[in-house]
mmCIF file of C-alpha atoms and ligand atoms in Angstrom:
data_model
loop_
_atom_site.group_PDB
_atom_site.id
_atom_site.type_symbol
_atom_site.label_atom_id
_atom_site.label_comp_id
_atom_site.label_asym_id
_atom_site.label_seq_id
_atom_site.Cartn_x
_atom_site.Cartn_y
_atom_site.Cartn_z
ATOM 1 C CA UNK A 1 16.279 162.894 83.668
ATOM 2 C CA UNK A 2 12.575 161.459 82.915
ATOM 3 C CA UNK A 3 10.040 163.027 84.248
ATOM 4 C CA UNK A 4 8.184 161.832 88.068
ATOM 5 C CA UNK A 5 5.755 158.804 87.176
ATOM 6 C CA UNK A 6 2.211 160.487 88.457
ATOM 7 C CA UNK A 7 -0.205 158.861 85.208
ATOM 8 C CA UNK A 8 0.046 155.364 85.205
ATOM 9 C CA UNK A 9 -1.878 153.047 81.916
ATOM 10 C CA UNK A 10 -2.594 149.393 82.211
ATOM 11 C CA UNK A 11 -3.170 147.702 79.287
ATOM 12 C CA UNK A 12 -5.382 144.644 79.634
ATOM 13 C CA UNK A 13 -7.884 145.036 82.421
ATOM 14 C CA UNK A 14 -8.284 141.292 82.854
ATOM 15 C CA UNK A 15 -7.658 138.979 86.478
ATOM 16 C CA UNK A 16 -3.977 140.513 87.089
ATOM 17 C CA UNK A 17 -4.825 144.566 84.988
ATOM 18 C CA UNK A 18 -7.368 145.208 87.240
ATOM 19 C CA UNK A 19 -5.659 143.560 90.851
ATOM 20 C CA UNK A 20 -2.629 145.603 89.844
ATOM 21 C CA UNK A 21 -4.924 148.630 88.976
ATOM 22 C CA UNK A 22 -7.162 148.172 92.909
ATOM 23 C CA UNK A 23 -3.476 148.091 94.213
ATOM 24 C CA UNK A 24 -1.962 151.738 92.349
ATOM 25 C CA UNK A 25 -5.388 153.727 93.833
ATOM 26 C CA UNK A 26 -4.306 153.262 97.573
ATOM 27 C CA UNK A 27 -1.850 156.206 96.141
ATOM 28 C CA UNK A 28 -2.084 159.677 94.287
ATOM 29 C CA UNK A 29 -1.735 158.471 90.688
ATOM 30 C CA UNK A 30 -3.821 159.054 87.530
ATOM 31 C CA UNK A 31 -5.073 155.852 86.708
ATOM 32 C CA UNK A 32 -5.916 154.588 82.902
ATOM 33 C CA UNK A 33 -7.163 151.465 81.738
ATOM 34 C CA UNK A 34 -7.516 150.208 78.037
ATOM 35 C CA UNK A 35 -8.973 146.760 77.144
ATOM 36 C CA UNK A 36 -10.317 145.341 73.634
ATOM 37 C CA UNK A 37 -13.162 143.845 75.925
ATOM 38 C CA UNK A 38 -14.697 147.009 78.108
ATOM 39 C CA UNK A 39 -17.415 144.293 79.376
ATOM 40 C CA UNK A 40 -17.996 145.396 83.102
ATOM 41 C CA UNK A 41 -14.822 148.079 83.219
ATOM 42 C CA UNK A 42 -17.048 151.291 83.420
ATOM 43 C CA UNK A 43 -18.349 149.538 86.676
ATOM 44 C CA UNK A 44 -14.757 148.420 87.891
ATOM 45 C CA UNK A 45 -13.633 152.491 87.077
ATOM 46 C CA UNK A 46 -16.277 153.187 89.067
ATOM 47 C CA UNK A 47 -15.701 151.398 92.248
ATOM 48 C CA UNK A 48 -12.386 152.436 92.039
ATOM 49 C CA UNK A 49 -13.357 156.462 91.835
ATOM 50 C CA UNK A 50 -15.361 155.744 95.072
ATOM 51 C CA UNK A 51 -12.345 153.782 96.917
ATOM 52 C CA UNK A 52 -10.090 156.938 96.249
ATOM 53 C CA UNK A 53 -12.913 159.250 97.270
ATOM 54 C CA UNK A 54 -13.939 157.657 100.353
ATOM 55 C CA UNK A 55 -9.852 157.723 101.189
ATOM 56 C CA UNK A 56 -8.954 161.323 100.505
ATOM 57 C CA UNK A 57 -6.500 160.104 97.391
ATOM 58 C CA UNK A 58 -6.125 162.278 94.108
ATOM 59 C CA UNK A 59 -6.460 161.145 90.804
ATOM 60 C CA UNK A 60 -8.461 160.419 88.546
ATOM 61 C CA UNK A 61 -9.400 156.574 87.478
ATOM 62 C CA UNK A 62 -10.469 156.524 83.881
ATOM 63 C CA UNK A 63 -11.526 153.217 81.537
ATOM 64 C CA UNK A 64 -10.691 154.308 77.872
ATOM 65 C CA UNK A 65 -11.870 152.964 74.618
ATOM 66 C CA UNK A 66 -8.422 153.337 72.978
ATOM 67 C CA UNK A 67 -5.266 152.212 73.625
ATOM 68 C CA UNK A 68 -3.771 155.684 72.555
ATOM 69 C CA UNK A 69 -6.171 157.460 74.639
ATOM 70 C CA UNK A 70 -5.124 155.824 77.617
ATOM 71 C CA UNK A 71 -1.293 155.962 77.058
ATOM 72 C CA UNK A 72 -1.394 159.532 75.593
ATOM 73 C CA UNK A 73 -0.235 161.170 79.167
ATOM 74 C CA UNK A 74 1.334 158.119 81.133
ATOM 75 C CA UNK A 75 4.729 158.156 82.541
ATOM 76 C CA UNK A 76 4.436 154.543 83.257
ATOM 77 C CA UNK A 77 2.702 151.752 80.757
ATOM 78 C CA UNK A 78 1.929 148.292 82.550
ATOM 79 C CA UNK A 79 1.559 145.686 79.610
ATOM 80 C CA UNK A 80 -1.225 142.471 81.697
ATOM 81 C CA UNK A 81 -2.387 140.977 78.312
ATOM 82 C CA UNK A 82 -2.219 137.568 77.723
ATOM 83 C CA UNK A 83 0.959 135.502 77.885
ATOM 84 C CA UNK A 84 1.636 135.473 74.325
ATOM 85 C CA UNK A 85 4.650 136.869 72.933
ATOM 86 C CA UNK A 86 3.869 138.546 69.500
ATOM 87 C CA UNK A 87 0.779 139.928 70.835
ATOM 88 C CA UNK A 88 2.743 141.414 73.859
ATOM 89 C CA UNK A 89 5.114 142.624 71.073
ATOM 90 C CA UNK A 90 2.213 144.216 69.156
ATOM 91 C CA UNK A 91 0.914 145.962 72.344
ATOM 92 C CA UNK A 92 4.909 147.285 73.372
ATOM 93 C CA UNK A 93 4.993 148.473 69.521
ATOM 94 C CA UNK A 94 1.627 150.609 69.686
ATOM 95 C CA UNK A 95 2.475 151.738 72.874
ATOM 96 C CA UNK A 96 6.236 153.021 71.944
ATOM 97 C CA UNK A 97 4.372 155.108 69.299
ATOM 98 C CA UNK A 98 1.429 156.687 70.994
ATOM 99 C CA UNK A 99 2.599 157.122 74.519
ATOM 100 C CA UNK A 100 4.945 159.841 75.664
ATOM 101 C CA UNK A 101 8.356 159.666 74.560
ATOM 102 C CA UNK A 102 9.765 159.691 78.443
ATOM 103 C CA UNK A 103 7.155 157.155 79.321
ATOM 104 C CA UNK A 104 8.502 153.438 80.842
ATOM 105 C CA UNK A 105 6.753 150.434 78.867
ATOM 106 C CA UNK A 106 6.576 147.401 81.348
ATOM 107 C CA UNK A 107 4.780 143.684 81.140
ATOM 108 C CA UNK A 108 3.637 141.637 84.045
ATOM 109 C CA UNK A 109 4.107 138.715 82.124
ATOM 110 C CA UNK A 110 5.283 135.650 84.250
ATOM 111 C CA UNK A 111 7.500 133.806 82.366
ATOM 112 C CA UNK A 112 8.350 136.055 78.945
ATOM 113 C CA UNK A 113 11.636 138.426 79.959
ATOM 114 C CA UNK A 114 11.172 141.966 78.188
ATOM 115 C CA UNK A 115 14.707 141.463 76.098
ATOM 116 C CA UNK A 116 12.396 139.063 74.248
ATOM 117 C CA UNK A 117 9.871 141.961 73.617
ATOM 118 C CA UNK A 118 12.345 144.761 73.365
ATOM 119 C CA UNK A 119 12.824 144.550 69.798
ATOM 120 C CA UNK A 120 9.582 146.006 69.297
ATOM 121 C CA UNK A 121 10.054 149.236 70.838
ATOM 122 C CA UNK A 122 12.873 151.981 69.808
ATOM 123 C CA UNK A 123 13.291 153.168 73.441
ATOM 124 C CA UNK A 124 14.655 149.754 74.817
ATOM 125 C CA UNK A 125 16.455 151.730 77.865
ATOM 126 C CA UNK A 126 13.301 152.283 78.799
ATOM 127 C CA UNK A 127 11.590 149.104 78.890
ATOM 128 C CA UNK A 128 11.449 146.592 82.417
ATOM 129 C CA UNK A 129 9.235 143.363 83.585
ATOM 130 C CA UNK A 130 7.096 144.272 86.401
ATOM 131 C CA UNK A 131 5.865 140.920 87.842
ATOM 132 C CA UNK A 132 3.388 141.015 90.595
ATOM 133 C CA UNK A 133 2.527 138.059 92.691
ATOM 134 C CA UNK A 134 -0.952 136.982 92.885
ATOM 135 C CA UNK A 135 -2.842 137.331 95.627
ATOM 136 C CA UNK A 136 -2.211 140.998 95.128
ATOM 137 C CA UNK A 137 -1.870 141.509 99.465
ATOM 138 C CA UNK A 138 1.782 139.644 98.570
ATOM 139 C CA UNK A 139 3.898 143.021 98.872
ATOM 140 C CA UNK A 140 6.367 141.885 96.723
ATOM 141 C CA UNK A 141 7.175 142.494 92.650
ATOM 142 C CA UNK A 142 10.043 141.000 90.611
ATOM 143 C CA UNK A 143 11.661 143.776 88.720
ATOM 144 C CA UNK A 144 14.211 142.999 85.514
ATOM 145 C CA UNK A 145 16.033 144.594 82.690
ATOM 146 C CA UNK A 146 16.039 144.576 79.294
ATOM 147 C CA UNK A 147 19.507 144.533 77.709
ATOM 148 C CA UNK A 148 19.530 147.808 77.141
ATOM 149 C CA UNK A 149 17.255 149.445 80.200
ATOM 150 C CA UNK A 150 19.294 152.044 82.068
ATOM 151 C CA UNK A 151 20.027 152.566 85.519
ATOM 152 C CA UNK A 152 18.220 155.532 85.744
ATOM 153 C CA UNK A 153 14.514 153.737 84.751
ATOM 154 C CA UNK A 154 15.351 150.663 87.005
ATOM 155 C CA UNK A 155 15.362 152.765 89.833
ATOM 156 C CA UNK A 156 12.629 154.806 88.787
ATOM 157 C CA UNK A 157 10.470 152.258 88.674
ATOM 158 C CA UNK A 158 12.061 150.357 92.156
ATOM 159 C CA UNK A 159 11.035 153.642 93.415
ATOM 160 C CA UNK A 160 7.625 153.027 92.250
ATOM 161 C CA UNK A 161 7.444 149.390 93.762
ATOM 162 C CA UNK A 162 8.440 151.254 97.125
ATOM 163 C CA UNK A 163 5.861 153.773 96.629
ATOM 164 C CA UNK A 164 3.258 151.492 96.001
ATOM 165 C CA UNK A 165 4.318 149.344 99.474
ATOM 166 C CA UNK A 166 5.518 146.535 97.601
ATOM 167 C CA UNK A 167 9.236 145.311 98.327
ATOM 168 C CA UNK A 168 11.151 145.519 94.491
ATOM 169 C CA UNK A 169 12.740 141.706 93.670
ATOM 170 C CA UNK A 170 15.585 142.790 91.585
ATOM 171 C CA UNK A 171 16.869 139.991 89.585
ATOM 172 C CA UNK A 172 20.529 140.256 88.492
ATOM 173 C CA UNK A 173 20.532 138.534 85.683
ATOM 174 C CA UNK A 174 17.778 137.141 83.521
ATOM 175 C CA UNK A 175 16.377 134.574 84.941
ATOM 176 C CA UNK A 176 13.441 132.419 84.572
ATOM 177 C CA UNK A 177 10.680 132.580 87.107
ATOM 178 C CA UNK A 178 12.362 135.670 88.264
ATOM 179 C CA UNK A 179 12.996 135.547 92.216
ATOM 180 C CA UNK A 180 10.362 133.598 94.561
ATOM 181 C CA UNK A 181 8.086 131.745 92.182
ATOM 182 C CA UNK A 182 11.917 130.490 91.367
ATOM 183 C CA UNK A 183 11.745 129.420 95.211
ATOM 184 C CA UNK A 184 8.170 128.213 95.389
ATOM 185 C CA UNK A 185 8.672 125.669 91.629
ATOM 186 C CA UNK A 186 11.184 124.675 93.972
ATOM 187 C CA UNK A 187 9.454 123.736 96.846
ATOM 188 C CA UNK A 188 6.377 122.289 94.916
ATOM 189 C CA UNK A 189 8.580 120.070 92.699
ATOM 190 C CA UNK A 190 10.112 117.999 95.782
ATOM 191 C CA UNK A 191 6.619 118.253 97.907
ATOM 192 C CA UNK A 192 5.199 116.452 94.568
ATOM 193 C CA UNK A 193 8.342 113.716 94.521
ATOM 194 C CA UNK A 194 7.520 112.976 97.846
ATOM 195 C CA UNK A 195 3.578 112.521 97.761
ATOM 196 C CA UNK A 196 4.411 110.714 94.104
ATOM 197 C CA UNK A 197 6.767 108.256 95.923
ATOM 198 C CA UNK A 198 4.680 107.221 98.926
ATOM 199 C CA UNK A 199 7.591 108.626 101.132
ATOM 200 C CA UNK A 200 5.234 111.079 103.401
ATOM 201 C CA UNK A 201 1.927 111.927 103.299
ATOM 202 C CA UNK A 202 0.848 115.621 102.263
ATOM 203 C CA UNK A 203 -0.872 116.306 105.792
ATOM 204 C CA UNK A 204 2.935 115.394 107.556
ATOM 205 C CA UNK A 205 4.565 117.613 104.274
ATOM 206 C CA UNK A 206 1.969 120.107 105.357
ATOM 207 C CA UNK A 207 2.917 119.952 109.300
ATOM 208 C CA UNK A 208 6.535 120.202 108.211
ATOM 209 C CA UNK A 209 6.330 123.149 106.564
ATOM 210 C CA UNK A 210 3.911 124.985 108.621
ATOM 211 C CA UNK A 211 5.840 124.345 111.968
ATOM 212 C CA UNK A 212 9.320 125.244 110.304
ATOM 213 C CA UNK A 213 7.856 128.609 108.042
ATOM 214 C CA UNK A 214 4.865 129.757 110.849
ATOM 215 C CA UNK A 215 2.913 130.061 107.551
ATOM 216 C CA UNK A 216 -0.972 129.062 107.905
ATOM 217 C CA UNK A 217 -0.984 127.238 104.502
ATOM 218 C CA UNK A 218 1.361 124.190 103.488
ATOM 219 C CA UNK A 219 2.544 123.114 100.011
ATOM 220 C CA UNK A 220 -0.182 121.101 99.048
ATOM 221 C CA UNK A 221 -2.985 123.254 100.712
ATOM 222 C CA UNK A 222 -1.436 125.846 98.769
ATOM 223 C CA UNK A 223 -1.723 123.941 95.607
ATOM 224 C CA UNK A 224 -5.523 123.365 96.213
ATOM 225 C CA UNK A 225 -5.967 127.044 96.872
ATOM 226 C CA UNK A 226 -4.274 128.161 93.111
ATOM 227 C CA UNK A 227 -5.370 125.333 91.448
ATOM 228 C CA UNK A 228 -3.883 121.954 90.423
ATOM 229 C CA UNK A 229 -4.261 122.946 86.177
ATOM 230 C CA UNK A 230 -2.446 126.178 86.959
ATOM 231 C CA UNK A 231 0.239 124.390 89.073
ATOM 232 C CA UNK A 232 0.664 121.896 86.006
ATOM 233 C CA UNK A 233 0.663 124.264 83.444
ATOM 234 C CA UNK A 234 3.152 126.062 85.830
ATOM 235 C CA UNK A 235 5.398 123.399 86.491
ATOM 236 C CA UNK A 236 5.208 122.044 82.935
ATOM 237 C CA UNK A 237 6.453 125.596 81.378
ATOM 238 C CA UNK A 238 9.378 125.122 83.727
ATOM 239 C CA UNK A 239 10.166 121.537 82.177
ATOM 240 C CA UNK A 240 10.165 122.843 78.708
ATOM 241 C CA UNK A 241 12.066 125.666 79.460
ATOM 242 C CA UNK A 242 15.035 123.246 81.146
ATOM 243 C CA UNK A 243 14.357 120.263 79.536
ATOM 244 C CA UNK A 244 15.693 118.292 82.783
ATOM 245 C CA UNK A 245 13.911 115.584 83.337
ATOM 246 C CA UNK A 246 13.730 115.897 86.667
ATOM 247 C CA UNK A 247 11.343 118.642 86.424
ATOM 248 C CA UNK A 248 8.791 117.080 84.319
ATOM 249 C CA UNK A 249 5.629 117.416 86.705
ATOM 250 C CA UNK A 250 4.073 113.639 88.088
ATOM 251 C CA UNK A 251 1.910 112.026 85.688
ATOM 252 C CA UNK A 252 -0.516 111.711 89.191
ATOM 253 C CA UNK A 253 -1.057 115.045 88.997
ATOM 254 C CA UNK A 254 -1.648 115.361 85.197
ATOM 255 C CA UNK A 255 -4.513 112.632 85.730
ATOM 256 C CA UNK A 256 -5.881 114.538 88.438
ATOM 257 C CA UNK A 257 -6.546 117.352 86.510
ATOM 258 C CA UNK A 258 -7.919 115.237 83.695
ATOM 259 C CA UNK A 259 -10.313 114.234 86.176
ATOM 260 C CA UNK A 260 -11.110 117.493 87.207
ATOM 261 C CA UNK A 261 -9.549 117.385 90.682
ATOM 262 C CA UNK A 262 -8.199 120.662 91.190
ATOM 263 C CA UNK A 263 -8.159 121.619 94.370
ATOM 264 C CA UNK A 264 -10.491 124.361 96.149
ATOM 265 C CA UNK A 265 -12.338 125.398 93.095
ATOM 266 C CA UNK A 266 -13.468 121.650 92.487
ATOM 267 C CA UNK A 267 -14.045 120.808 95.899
ATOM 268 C CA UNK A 268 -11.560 118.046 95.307
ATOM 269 C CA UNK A 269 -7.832 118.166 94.759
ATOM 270 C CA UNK A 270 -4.770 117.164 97.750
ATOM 271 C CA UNK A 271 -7.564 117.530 99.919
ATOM 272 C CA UNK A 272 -11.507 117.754 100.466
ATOM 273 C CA UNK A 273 -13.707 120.691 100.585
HETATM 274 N N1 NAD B 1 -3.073 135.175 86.675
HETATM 275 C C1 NAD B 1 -2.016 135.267 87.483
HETATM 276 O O1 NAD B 1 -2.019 134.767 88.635
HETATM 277 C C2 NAD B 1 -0.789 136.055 87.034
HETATM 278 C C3 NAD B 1 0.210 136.375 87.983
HETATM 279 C C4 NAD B 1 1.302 137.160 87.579
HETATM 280 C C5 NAD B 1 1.393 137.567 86.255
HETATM 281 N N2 NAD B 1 0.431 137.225 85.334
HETATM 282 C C6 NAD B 1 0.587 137.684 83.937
HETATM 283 O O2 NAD B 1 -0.329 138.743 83.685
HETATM 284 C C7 NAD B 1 -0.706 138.748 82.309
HETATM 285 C C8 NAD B 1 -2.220 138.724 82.218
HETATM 286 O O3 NAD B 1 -2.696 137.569 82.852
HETATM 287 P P1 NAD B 1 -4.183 137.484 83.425
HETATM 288 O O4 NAD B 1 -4.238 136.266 84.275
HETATM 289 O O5 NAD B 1 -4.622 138.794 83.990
HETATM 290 O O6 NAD B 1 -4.999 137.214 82.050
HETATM 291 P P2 NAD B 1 -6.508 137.586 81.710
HETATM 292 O O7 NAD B 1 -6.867 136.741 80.549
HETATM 293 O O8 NAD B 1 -7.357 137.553 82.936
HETATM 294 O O9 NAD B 1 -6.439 139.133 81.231
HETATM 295 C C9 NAD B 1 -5.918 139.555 80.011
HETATM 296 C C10 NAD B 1 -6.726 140.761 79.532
HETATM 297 O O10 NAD B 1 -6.121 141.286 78.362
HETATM 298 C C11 NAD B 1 -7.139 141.688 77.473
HETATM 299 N N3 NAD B 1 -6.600 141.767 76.118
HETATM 300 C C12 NAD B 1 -6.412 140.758 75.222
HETATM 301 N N4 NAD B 1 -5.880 141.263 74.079
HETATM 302 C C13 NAD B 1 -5.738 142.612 74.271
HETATM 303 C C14 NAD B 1 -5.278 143.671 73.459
HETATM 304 N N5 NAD B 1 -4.845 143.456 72.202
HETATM 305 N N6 NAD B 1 -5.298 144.926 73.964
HETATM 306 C C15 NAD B 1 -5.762 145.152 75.215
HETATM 307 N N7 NAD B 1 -6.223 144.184 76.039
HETATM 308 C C16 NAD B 1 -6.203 142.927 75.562
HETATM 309 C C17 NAD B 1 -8.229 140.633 77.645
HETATM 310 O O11 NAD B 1 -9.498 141.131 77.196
HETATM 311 C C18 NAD B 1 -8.182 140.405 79.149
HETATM 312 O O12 NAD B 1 -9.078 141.251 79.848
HETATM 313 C C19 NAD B 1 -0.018 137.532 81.673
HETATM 314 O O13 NAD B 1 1.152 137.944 81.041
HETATM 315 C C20 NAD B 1 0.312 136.647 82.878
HETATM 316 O O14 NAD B 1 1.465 135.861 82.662
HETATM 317 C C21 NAD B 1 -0.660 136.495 85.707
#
């Protein structure tokens, strides 16, 4: 039996390292960050050590100029560098050889499954995708195998998930965009048919959805909040990775983001800001 997961390491303090990191000190863990760019993490560290002060919550939060320094003691490794494979590969391989032999090595990547990074590590029972949803206040994280992950670490680290008050996604079988962005590339490729196609306009889509879900935001609000580049780039990933026509994104929305129309950030996108 591995051992309890108190020391947590996240590699890559970038946009998701340090939302996932913000969201681990609401508990009693040990907290270690490594990044090859420290700019402004000594800071971050610090804010953190006062949020688990101020709350009464053990642990320490520490910002480490090594990646073996930081992985040295952990019980869990979360991978958030960027989403390219051989580098992900080359962090999974350092980490299999300087962290703790017990120790669980899992990415947040969104789209690569870890049985294509697995072949970098010798302990591939213990290896998982941890994908948290951005905005971090979504309580929910996709968790999958490897091939070769065992029972016991899944539930270890669903255990985790529940201990961090996030609800564990468990997908069955390998699948890409794991459970709800699955749902949402859903939703966003017909709201885009529809506004393509003249057959509604996106305040009615809106309307629809809101009265039917209760949500506050519709589709293409939605959109404008992420980011119209990052929903291409989103929905495009999804085309290559089917190659169904049918899911290549509108060549509207490409031309809006050549225009630099996208959404909230621009002031301009679906909507007006
Ligand atoms: N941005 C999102 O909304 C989102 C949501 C879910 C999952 N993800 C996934 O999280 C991962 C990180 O995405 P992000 O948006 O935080 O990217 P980011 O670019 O903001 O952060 C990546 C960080 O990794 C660091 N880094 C680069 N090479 C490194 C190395 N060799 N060792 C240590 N650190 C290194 C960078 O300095 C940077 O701080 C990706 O796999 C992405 O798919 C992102």
């Amino acid at each position: 039996m591995v051992n309890e997961i108190k020391t947590v390491s996240i590699i890559g303090a970038g946009f998701l390292g340090k939302l996932i990191g913000e969201k681990i000190t609401l508990k009693n863990y040990t907290i270690r960050f490594f990044d090859v760019n420290p700019e402004g993490l000594n800071k971050f560290v610090r804010r953190l050590e006062r949020k688990k002060k101020r709350l009464g919550i053990s642990g320490e939060v520490t910002f480490h100029e090594s990646l073996s320094e930081a992985v040295k003691d952990a019980d869990l490794i979360i991978e958030a560098v960027p989403e390219k494979l051989d580098l992900k590969k080359e962090i999974f391989s350092q980490i299999d050889k300087e962290a703790p032999p017990h120790a669980i090595i899992a990415t947040n990547s969104s789209s690569i499954p870890v049985s294509k990074i697995e072949s970098a590590v010798e302990r591939k029972d213990k290896v998982l995708n941890l994908h948290f949803y951005h905005p971090m206040n979504t309580p929910m994280v996709d968790i999958q195998k490897g091939t070769k992950t065992s029972d016991t670490i899944f539930e270890k680290g669903k255990k985790f998930l529940e201990d961090i008050e996030t609800t564990p996604l468990v997908v069955n079988k390998e699948c890409f965009g794991f459970v709800f962005n699955r749902i949402w590339h859903v939703v966003k490729k017909d709201c885009l048919k529809i506004w393509e196609g003249g057959y509604a306009d996106i305040e009615t889509v809106d309307i629809a959805w809101k009265i039917f879900t209760g949500m506050g935001l519709g589709p293409f609000q939605l959109m404008d909040a992420i980011g119209l580049d990052v929903v291409y780039d989103v929905e495009m990933s999804y085309y290559k990775e089917s190659g169904n026509p049918d899911d290549e994104p509108p060549q509207t929305l490409k031309e809006m983001v050549e225009r630099g129309e996208l959404g909230l950030k621009t002031r301009k996108g679906f909507y007006k800001y």
